[in-house]
Amino acid sequence: MTTVDSNGYGSMINSLSVGFVVSSIFYFLVVYMPEYKRRNMARERLEDEYIRFKMSCINTFLILSDSQDYSNKEKLLNLSEFRCYFKMENRRGEKRWDAVANSLEGNEYYLKEVIYHLRMLNEEIRYTRNATNLNDPEVFDFLNRLSQIIVRMELAEKEYDDVKSLCRFLWAIFTGWDLAKGYSDSDIVKDMIGRANKT
């Protein structure tokens, strides 16, 4: 009967330990780190895309409301600033947001432009949901609902009801309006994307 002395056991345990450490390092460098970086990049891209979406729409809204002379467009990323500015009248005596709605109904080019920006945002939302592990169920459900609403908005045409629905949705995003809670100074979409970046 063959037996293994204590030196043989020691050598076997040492070999297994070295193999485990080498495999762990290999997994960390080749699998975990690239995947971790890819997930982080996807989340950061969504945050950047949301800001791009808002700035692109703001540029369009300023044109449609005859307010191109507004100097610091980034200030309109602030919900209360956007709300105050677009509730005021332009030089033609129209409330700026009413002018935006009327122009979207009358100008298919700009309607398609806004829908295009929404579609690009939705592409990033879908990619982030699929490419990252969103461990926060509230964040996942919120982004899922937002994506579904955007799909519905993408079908908007130059008709009064479609444009009204689209403008109501955009007003909620840009001003923090909620039917149940009223106005908020916190950008819920930005907050949820921030939470996604921490999961």
Coordinates of C-alpha atoms in Angstrom, one line a residue, residues 10-195:
G10 CA 2.7 19.9 1.8
S11 CA 3.8 19.9 -1.8
M12 CA 0.3 19.1 -3.0
I13 CA -1.3 21.8 -0.9
N14 CA 1.3 24.3 -1.9
S15 CA 0.7 23.5 -5.6
L16 CA -3.1 23.9 -5.2
S17 CA -2.6 27.2 -3.3
V18 CA -0.4 28.6 -6.0
G19 CA -2.8 27.4 -8.7
F20 CA -5.7 29.1 -6.9
V21 CA -3.9 32.4 -6.5
V22 CA -2.7 32.4 -10.2
S23 CA -6.3 31.5 -11.3
S24 CA -7.8 34.3 -9.1
I25 CA -5.3 36.9 -10.5
F26 CA -6.0 35.7 -14.1
Y27 CA -9.8 36.0 -13.5
F28 CA -9.4 39.4 -11.9
L29 CA -7.3 40.8 -14.7
V30 CA -8.9 39.1 -17.7
V31 CA -12.6 38.8 -16.8
Y32 CA -13.5 41.0 -13.8
M33 CA -11.6 44.2 -14.5
P34 CA -12.7 44.6 -18.2
E35 CA -16.3 43.8 -17.3
Y36 CA -16.2 46.2 -14.4
K37 CA -14.8 49.0 -16.6
R38 CA -17.4 48.2 -19.3
R39 CA -20.3 48.5 -16.8
N40 CA -18.9 51.7 -15.4
M41 CA -18.4 53.2 -18.9
A42 CA -22.0 52.3 -19.8
R43 CA -23.4 54.0 -16.7
E44 CA -21.3 57.1 -17.3
R45 CA -22.4 57.2 -20.9
L46 CA -26.0 57.2 -19.9
E47 CA -25.4 60.2 -17.6
D48 CA -23.6 62.0 -20.4
E49 CA -26.3 61.2 -22.9
Y50 CA -29.0 62.5 -20.5
I51 CA -27.2 65.9 -20.3
R52 CA -26.7 65.9 -24.1
F53 CA -30.4 65.1 -24.6
K54 CA -31.4 68.0 -22.4
M55 CA -29.1 70.5 -24.0
S56 CA -30.1 69.5 -27.5
C57 CA -33.8 69.9 -26.6
I58 CA -33.1 73.2 -24.8
N59 CA -31.5 74.6 -28.0
T60 CA -34.6 73.5 -30.0
F61 CA -37.0 74.9 -27.4
L62 CA -35.2 78.3 -27.5
I63 CA -35.5 78.4 -31.3
L64 CA -39.2 77.4 -31.2
S65 CA -40.0 80.0 -28.5
D66 CA -38.2 82.8 -30.4
S67 CA -35.7 83.1 -27.5
Q68 CA -32.3 82.4 -29.2
D69 CA -30.8 85.4 -27.4
Y70 CA -30.8 83.6 -24.1
S71 CA -27.1 83.6 -23.2
N72 CA -26.4 80.9 -20.6
K73 CA -28.2 77.9 -21.9
E74 CA -26.7 75.6 -19.3
K75 CA -28.6 77.4 -16.6
L76 CA -31.8 76.0 -18.1
L77 CA -30.6 72.5 -17.0
N78 CA -31.8 73.7 -13.6
L79 CA -35.4 72.7 -13.2
S80 CA -36.6 75.9 -11.5
E81 CA -34.7 78.1 -13.9
F82 CA -36.3 76.3 -16.9
R83 CA -39.7 76.5 -15.3
C84 CA -39.5 80.2 -14.6
Y85 CA -38.1 81.1 -18.0
F86 CA -40.5 79.0 -20.2
K87 CA -43.5 80.3 -18.2
M88 CA -42.6 83.8 -19.1
E89 CA -43.6 85.6 -22.3
N90 CA -41.4 86.0 -25.3
R91 CA -41.2 89.3 -27.3
R92 CA -44.3 88.3 -29.3
G93 CA -46.3 88.1 -26.1
E94 CA -46.6 84.3 -26.1
K95 CA -45.8 82.2 -23.1
R96 CA -42.6 80.4 -24.2
W97 CA -43.8 76.9 -23.5
D98 CA -47.0 77.5 -25.4
A99 CA -44.9 78.8 -28.3
V100 CA -42.8 75.5 -28.2
A101 CA -46.0 73.4 -28.2
N102 CA -47.6 75.4 -31.1
S103 CA -44.3 75.2 -33.1
L104 CA -44.0 71.5 -32.6
E105 CA -47.5 71.0 -33.9
G106 CA -46.8 73.2 -36.9
N107 CA -43.3 72.1 -37.8
E108 CA -42.6 68.5 -38.5
Y109 CA -38.8 69.0 -38.7
Y110 CA -38.5 70.2 -35.1
L111 CA -40.9 67.5 -33.9
K112 CA -38.7 64.8 -35.5
E113 CA -35.7 66.5 -34.0
V114 CA -37.0 66.2 -30.5
I115 CA -38.1 62.6 -31.1
Y116 CA -34.7 61.8 -32.4
H117 CA -33.0 63.1 -29.2
L118 CA -35.5 61.0 -27.2
R119 CA -34.7 58.0 -29.2
M120 CA -30.9 58.4 -28.7
L121 CA -31.5 58.7 -24.9
N122 CA -33.7 55.6 -25.0
E123 CA -30.9 53.7 -26.8
E124 CA -28.5 54.5 -23.9
I125 CA -31.1 53.5 -21.3
R126 CA -31.6 50.1 -23.0
Y127 CA -27.9 49.5 -23.4
T128 CA -27.2 50.4 -19.8
R129 CA -30.0 48.1 -18.6
N130 CA -28.7 45.2 -20.6
A131 CA -25.0 45.7 -20.2
T132 CA -24.9 46.4 -16.4
N133 CA -26.2 44.7 -13.3
L134 CA -28.7 47.1 -11.9
N135 CA -29.0 45.7 -8.4
D136 CA -31.4 48.4 -7.2
P137 CA -35.0 47.3 -8.2
E138 CA -36.4 50.8 -8.0
V139 CA -33.8 52.1 -10.4
F140 CA -34.3 49.2 -12.8
D141 CA -38.1 49.7 -12.7
F142 CA -37.9 53.4 -13.2
L143 CA -35.6 53.2 -16.2
N144 CA -37.8 50.5 -17.6
R145 CA -40.9 52.7 -17.3
L146 CA -39.1 55.7 -18.7
S147 CA -38.0 53.6 -21.7
Q148 CA -41.6 52.5 -22.3
I149 CA -42.9 56.0 -22.1
I150 CA -40.2 57.2 -24.6
V151 CA -41.3 54.5 -27.0
R152 CA -44.8 55.8 -26.9
M153 CA -43.6 59.4 -27.4
E154 CA -41.6 58.3 -30.4
L155 CA -44.9 57.6 -32.2
A156 CA -46.0 61.2 -31.8
E157 CA -47.2 62.9 -35.0
K158 CA -48.1 66.5 -35.9
E159 CA -51.5 66.2 -34.2
Y160 CA -52.8 68.2 -31.3
D161 CA -53.3 65.3 -28.9
D162 CA -49.9 63.8 -29.8
V163 CA -48.0 67.0 -29.4
K164 CA -49.9 67.9 -26.1
S165 CA -48.9 64.5 -24.7
L166 CA -45.3 64.9 -25.8
C167 CA -45.1 68.4 -24.3
R168 CA -46.6 67.2 -21.0
F169 CA -43.9 64.5 -20.8
L170 CA -41.1 67.0 -21.7
W171 CA -42.4 69.6 -19.2
A172 CA -42.2 66.9 -16.5
I173 CA -38.6 66.0 -17.4
F174 CA -37.4 69.6 -17.7
T175 CA -39.3 71.1 -14.7
G176 CA -39.7 68.3 -12.2
W177 CA -43.5 68.3 -12.5
D178 CA -45.3 65.3 -11.0
L179 CA -49.1 65.1 -11.2
A180 CA -49.3 63.7 -7.6
K181 CA -46.6 65.7 -5.9
G182 CA -46.4 69.0 -7.9
Y183 CA -43.0 70.6 -8.8
S184 CA -39.8 69.2 -7.4
D185 CA -36.3 70.8 -7.4
S186 CA -34.8 67.4 -7.7
D187 CA -34.3 65.9 -11.2
I188 CA -35.6 62.4 -10.7
V189 CA -34.1 61.1 -13.9
K190 CA -30.7 62.4 -13.1
D191 CA -31.0 61.1 -9.5
M192 CA -32.0 57.6 -10.7
I193 CA -29.1 57.5 -13.2
G194 CA -26.8 58.6 -10.3
R195 CA -28.1 55.7 -8.2

